[in-house]
mmCIF file of C-alpha atoms in Angstrom:
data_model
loop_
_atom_site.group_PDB
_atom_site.id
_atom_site.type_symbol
_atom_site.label_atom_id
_atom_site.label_comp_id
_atom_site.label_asym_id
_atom_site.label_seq_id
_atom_site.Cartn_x
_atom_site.Cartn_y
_atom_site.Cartn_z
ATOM 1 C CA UNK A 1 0.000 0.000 0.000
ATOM 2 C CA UNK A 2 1.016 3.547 -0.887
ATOM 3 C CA UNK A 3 2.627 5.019 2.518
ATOM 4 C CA UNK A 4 0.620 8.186 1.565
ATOM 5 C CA UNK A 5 -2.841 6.306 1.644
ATOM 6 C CA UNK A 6 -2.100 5.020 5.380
ATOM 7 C CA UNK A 7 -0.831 8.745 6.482
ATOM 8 C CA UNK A 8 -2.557 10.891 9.451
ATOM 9 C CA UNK A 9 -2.854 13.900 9.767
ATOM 10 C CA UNK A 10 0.475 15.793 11.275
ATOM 11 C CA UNK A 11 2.178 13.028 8.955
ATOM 12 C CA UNK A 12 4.717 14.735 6.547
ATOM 13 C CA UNK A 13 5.179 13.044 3.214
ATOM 14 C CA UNK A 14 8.421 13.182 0.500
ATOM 15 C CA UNK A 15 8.681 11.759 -2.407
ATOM 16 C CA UNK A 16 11.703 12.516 -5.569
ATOM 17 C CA UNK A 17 10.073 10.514 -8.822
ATOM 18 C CA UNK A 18 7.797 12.548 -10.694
ATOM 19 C CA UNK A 19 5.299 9.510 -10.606
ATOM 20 C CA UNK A 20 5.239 9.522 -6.825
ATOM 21 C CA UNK A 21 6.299 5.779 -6.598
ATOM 22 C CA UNK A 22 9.197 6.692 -4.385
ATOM 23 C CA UNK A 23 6.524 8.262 -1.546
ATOM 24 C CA UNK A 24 7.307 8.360 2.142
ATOM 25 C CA UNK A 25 7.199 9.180 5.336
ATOM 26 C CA UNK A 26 9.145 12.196 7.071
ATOM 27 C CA UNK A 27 10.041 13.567 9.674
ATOM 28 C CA UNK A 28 8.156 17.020 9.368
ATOM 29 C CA UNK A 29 11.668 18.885 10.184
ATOM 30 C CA UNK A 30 12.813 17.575 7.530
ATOM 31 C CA UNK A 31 12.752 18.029 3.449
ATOM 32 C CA UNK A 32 8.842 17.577 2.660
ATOM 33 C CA UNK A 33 6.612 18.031 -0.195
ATOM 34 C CA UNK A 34 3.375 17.864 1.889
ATOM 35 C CA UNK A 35 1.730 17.986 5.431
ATOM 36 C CA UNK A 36 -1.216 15.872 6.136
ATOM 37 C CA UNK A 37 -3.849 17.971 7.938
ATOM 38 C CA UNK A 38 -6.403 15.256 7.430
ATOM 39 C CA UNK A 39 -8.360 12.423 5.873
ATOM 40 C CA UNK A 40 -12.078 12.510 4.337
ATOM 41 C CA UNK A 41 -14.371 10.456 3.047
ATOM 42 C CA UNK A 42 -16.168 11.134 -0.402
ATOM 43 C CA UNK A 43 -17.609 8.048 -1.258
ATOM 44 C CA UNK A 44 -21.082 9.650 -0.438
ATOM 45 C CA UNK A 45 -21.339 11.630 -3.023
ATOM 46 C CA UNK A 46 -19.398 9.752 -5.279
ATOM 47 C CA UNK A 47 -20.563 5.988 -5.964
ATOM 48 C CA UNK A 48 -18.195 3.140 -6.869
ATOM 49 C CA UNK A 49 -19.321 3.039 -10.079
ATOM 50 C CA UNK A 50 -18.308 6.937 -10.480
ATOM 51 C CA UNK A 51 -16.556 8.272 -13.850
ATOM 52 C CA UNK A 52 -13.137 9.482 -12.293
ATOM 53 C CA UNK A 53 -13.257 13.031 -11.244
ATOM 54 C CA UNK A 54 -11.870 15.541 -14.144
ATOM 55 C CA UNK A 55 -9.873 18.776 -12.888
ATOM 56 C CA UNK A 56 -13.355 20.766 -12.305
ATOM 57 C CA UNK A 57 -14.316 18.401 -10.373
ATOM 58 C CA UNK A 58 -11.119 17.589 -8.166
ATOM 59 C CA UNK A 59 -11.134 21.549 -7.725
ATOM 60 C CA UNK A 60 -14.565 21.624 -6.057
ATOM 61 C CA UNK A 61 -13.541 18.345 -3.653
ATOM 62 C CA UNK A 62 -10.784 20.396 -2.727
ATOM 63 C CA UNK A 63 -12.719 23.245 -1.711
ATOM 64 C CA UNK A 64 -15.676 21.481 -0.324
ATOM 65 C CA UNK A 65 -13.647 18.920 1.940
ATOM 66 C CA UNK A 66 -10.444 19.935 2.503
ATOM 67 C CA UNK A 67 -10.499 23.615 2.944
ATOM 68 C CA UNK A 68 -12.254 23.132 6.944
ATOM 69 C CA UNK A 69 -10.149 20.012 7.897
ATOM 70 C CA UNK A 70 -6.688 21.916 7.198
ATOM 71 C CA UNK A 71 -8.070 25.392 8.753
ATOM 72 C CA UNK A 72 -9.038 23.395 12.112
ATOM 73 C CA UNK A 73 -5.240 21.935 11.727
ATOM 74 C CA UNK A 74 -3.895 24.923 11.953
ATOM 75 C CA UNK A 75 -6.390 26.183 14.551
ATOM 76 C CA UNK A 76 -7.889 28.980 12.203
ATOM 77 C CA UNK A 77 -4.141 30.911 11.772
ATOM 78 C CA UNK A 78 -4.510 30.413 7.579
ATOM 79 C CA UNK A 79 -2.864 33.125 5.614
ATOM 80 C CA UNK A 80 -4.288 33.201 2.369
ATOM 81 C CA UNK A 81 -1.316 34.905 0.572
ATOM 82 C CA UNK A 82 0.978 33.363 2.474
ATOM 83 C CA UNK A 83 3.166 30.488 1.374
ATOM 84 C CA UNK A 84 0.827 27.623 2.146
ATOM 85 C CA UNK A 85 -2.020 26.153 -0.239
ATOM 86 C CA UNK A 86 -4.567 23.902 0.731
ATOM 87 C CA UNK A 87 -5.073 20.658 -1.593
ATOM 88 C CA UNK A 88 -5.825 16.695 -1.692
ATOM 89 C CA UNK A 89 -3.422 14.193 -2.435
ATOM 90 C CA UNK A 90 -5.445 12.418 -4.745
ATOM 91 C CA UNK A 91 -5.696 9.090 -5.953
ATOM 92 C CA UNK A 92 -5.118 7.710 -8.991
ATOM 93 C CA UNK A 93 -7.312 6.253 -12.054
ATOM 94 C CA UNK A 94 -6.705 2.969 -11.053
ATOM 95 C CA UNK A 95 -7.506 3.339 -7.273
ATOM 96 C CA UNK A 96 -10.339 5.251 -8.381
ATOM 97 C CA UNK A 97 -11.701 3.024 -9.854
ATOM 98 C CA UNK A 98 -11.398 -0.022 -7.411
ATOM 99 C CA UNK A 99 -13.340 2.208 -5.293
ATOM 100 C CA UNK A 100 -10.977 4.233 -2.737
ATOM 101 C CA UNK A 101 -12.642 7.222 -2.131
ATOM 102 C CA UNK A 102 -10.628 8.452 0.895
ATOM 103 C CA UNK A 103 -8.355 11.462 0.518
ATOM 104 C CA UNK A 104 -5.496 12.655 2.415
ATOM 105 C CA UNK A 105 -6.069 16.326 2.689
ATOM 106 C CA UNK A 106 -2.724 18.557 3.576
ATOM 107 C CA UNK A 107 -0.985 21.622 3.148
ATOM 108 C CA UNK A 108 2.323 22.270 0.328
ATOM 109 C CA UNK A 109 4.425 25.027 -0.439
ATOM 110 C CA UNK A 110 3.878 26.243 -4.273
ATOM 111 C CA UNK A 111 6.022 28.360 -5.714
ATOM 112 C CA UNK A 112 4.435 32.042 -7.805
ATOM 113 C CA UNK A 113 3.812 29.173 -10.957
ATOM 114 C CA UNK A 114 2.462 26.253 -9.641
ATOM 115 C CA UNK A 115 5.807 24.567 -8.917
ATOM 116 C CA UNK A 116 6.335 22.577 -5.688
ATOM 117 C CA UNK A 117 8.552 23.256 -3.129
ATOM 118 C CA UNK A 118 10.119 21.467 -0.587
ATOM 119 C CA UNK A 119 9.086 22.618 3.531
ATOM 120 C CA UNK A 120 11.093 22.361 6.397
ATOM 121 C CA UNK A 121 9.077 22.266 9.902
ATOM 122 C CA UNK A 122 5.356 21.517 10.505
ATOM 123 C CA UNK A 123 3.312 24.327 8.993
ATOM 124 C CA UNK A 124 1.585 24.425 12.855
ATOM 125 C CA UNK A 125 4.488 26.407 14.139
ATOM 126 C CA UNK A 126 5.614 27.560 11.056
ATOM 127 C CA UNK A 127 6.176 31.490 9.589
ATOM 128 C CA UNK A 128 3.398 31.376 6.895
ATOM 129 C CA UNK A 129 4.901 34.986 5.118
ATOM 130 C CA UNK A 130 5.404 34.451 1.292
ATOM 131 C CA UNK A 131 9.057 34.873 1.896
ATOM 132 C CA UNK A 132 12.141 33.598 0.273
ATOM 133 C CA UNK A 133 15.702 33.729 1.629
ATOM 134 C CA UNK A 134 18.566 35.684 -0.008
ATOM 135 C CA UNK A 135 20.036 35.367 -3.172
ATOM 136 C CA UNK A 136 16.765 33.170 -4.407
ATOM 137 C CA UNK A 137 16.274 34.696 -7.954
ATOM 138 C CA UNK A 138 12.572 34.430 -8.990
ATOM 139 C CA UNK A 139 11.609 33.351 -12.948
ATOM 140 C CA UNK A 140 9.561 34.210 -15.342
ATOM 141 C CA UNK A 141 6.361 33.058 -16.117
ATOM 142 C CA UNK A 142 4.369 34.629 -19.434
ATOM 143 C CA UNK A 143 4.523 38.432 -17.757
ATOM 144 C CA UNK A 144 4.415 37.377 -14.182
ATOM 145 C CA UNK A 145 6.504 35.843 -11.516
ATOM 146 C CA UNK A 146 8.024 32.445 -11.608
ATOM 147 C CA UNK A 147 9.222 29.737 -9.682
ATOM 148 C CA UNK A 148 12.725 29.501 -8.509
ATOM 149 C CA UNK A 149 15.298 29.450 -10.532
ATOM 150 C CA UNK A 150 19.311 29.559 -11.015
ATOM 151 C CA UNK A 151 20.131 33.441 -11.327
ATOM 152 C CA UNK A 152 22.150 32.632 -13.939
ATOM 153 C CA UNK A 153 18.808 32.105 -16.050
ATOM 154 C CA UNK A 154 16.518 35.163 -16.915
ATOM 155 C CA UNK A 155 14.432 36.070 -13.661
ATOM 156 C CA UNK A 156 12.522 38.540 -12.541
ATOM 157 C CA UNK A 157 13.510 39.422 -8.851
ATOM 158 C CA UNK A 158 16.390 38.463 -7.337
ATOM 159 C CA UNK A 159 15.681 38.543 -3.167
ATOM 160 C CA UNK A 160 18.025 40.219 -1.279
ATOM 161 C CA UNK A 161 16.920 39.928 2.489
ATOM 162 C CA UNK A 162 13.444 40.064 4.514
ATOM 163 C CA UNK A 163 12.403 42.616 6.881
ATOM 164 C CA UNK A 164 10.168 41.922 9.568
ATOM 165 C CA UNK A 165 7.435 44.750 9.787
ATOM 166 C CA UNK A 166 6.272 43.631 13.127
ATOM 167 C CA UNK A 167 9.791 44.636 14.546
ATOM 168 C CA UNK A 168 10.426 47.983 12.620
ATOM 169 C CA UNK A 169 6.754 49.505 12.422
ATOM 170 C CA UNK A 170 5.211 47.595 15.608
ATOM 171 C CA UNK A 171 2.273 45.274 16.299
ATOM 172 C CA UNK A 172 -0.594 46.471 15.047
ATOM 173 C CA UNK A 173 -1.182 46.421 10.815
ATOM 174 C CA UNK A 174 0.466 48.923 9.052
ATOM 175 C CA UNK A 175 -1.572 50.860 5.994
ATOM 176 C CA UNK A 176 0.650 49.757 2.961
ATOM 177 C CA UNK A 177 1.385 53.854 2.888
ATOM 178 C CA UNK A 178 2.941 52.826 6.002
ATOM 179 C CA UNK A 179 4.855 50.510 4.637
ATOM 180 C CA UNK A 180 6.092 52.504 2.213
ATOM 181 C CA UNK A 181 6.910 54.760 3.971
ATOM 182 C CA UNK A 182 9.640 52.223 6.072
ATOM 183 C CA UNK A 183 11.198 49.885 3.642
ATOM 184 C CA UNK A 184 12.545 52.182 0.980
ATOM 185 C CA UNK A 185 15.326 52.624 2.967
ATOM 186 C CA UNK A 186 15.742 49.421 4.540
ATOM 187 C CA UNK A 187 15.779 47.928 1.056
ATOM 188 C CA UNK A 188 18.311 50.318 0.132
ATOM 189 C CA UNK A 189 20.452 49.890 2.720
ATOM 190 C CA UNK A 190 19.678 45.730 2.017
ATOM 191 C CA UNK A 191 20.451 46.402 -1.816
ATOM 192 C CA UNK A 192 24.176 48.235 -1.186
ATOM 193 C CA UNK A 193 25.194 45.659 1.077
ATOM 194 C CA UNK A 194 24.037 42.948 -1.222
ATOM 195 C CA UNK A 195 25.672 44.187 -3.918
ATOM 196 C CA UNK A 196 28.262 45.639 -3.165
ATOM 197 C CA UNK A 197 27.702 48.982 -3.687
ATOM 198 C CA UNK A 198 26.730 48.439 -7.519
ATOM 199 C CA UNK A 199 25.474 51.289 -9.830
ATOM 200 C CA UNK A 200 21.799 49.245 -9.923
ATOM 201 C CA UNK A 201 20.329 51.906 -12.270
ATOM 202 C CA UNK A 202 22.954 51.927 -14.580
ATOM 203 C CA UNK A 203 22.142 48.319 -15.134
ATOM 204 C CA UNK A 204 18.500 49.215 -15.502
ATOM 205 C CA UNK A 205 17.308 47.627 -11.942
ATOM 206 C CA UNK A 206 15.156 48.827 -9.313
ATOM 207 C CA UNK A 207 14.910 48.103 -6.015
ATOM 208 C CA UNK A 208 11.558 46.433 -5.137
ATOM 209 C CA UNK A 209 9.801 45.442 -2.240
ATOM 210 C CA UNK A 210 6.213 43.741 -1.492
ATOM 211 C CA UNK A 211 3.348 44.869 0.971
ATOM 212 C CA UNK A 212 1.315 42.896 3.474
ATOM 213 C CA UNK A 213 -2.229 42.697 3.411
ATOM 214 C CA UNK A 214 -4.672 42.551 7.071
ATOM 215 C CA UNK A 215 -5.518 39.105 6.269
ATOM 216 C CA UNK A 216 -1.871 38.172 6.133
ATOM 217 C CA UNK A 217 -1.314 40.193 9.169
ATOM 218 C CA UNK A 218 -4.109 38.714 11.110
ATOM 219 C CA UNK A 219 -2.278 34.928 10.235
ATOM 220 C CA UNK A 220 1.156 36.074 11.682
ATOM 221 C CA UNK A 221 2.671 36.755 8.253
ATOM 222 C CA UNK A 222 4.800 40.153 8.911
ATOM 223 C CA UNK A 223 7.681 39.733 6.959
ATOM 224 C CA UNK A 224 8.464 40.898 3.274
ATOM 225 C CA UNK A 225 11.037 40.509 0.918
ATOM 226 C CA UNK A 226 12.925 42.841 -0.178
ATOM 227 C CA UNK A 227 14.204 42.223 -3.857
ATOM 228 C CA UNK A 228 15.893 43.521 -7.027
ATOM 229 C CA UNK A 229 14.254 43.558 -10.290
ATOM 230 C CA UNK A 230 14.508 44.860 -13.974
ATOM 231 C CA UNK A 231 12.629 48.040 -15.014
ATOM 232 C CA UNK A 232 9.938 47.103 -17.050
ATOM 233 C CA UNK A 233 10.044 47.995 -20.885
ATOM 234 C CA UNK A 234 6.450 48.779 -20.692
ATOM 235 C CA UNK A 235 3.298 48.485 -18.926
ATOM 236 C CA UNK A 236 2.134 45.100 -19.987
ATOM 237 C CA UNK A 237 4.131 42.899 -17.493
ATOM 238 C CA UNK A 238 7.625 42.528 -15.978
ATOM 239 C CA UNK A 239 11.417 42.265 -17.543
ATOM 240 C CA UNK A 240 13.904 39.756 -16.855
ATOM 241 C CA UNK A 241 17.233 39.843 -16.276
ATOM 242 C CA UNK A 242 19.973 36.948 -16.638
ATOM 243 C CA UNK A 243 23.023 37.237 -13.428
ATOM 244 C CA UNK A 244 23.396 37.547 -9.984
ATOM 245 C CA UNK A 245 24.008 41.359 -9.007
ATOM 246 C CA UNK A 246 25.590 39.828 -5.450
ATOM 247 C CA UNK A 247 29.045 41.269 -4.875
ATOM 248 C CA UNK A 248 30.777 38.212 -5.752
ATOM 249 C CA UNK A 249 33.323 38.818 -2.425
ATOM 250 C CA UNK A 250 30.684 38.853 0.168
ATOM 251 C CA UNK A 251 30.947 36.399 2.570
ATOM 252 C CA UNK A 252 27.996 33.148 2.137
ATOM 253 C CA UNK A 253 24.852 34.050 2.549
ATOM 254 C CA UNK A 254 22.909 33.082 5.926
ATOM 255 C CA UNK A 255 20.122 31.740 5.888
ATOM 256 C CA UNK A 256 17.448 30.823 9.185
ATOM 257 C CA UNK A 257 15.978 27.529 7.587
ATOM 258 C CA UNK A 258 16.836 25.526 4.451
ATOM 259 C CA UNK A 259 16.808 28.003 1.601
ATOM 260 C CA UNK A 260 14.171 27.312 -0.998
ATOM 261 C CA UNK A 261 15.867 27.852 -4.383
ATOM 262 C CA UNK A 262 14.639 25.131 -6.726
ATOM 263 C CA UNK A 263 10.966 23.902 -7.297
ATOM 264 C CA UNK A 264 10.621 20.281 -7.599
ATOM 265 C CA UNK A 265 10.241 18.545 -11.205
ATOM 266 C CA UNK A 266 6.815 17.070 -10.991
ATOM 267 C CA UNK A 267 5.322 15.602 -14.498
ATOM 268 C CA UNK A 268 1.061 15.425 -13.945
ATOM 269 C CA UNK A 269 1.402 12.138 -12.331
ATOM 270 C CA UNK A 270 -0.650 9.438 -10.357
ATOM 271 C CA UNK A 271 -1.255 10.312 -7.038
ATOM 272 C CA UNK A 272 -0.223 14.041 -7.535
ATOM 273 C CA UNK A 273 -1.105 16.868 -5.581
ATOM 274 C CA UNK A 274 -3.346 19.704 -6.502
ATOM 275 C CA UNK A 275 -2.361 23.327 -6.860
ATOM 276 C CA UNK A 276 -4.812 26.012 -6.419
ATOM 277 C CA UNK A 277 -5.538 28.271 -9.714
ATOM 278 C CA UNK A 278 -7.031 31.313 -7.722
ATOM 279 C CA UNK A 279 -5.047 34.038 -6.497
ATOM 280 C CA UNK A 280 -2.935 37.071 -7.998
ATOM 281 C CA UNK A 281 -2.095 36.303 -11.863
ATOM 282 C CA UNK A 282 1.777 36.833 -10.417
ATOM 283 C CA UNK A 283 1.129 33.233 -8.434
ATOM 284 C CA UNK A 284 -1.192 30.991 -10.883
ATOM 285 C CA UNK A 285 -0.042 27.655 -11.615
ATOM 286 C CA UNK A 286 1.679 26.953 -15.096
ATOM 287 C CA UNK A 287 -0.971 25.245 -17.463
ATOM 288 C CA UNK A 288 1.329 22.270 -16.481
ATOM 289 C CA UNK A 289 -0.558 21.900 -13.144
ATOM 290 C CA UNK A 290 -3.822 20.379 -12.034
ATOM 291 C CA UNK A 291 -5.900 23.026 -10.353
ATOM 292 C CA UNK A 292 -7.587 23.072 -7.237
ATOM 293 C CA UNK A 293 -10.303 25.843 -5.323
ATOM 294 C CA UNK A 294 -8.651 25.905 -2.623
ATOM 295 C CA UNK A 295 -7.245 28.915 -0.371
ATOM 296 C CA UNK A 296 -3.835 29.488 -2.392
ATOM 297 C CA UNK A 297 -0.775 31.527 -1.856
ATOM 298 C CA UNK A 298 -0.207 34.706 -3.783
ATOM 299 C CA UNK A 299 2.150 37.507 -4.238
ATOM 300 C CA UNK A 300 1.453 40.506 -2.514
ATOM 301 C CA UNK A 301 1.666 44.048 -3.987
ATOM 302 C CA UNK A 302 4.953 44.543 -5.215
ATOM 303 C CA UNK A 303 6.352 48.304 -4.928
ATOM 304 C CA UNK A 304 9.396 50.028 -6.480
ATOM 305 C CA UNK A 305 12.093 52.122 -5.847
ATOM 306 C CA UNK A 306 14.485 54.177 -8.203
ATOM 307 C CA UNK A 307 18.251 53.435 -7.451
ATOM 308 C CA UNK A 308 20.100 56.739 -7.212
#
């Protein structure tokens, strides 16, 4: 039996094939691809002799099943933009169709496209912001953001640290004019020290920042990123930009967990979980991806700054 169809909830799963055949259990501290937050039963409303469900259909399962069981998990503290999305690990044709209608409901990190990526700690206790660490460069997906990727290859943003807002502004939500009003120079400061001091403008790059929204706020999400990106030729969508503008003598970056740089190769296999296709346009899943109606992460507003 697949070790993700005998899982409970607070089990953390891993798996490295595409196809899932690999699957395992983990300790949640450790490299995961999802968190079990629960298990449901949908054989009520879906017979034996039921066609298996198409990608409408899984969507709406999500959403009507799994969105409550992984909420109570995490005891209500859900940040919709944050780096979490709800889905079902569902089952494949072939189980489907020898009747197994139970589904392991859970919680994954999903990068801006739809990629997955791998989680370190329960999501219980975990920082929910929609944060990456330093020197993570960002792709590009159509006009909006994409998943990790080698800064070597065009990209979008390249992060170059995270602020906490709690700690510089206080408690209690800032308005996003507020926020603005704190992080140009922080970013600044972030961007020199990053880079070494590099003419940024010269190379036709901003410095770049994103906002939190109340909801986010309300779920303990309080830090941002703050990031480096290309100025965009026009209005239609963003510019990317191929190399690393870290000053190439800095010491090695630090980072407080596992850095996530790379999303995980996953073909639309058996067994696969579902990514969410609401949110921001920025964070919808690549045509690639199964989707799912489930609360999703998303990018938050993105503001810019003109290098002097």
């Amino acid at each position: 039996m697949n070790p993700a169809y005998e899982s409970e909830a607070a089990d953390c799963l891993n798996w490295a094939k595409p196809d899932l055949s690999d699957v395992k259990k983990v300790d949640c501290g450790n490299q995961h691809l999802f968190e079990v937050t629960g298990k449901v039963d949908i054989s009520a409303e879906y017979a034996k002799d039921a066609k298996y469900p198409a990608a409408a259909d899984w969507q709406k399962i999500s959403l009507d099943h799994c969105t409550k069981p992984s909420l109570d998990y995490l005891s209500g503290r859900f940040d919709p933009f944050g780096k979490y999305t709800v889905g079902p690990l569902n089952p494949g044709e072939q189980e489907w169709n020898a009747g197994f209608r139970t589904l392991r409901c859970g919680l994954q990190v999903v990068g801006p496209a739809g990629g997955l990526l791998p989680s370190f700690g329960t999501a219980k206790k975990q920082d929910q912001s929609d944060v990456y660490d330093p020197g993570v460069c960002l792709g590009l997906n159509g006009k909006s953001v994409g998943d990790p990727v080698d800064c070597a290859q065009p990209h979008t943003f390249e992060i170059i640290g995270v602020v906490d807002l709690a700690a510089a502004i206080g408690q209690d939500f800032p308005a996003p004019e507020k926020q603005d009003e704190v992080l140009p120079a922080t970013c600044d400061t972030m961007a020199a020290e990053y880079s070494g001091g590099a003419d940024l403008k010269a190379k036709g790059l901003v410095v770049t920042w994103d906002n939190r929204l109340p909801e986010s706020w309300a779920a303990g999400s309080t830090r941002v990123n703050c990031k480096i990106g290309a100025v965009p030729a026009d209005a239609s969508g963003l510019t990317a930009f191929a190399g690393s503008v870290r000053n190439p003598n800095a010491p090695p970056l630090t980072t407080s967990n596992p850095p996530q740089t790379t999303a995980v190769s996953q073909a639309e296999a058996t067994g696969a979980p579902l990514h969410s296709e609401t949110g921001s346009a920025s964070n919808s899943p690549s045509s690639g991806q199964n989707p799912s109606g489930t609360p999703s992460s998303s990018t938050t507003q993105t503001t810019t700054s003109e290098t002097s």
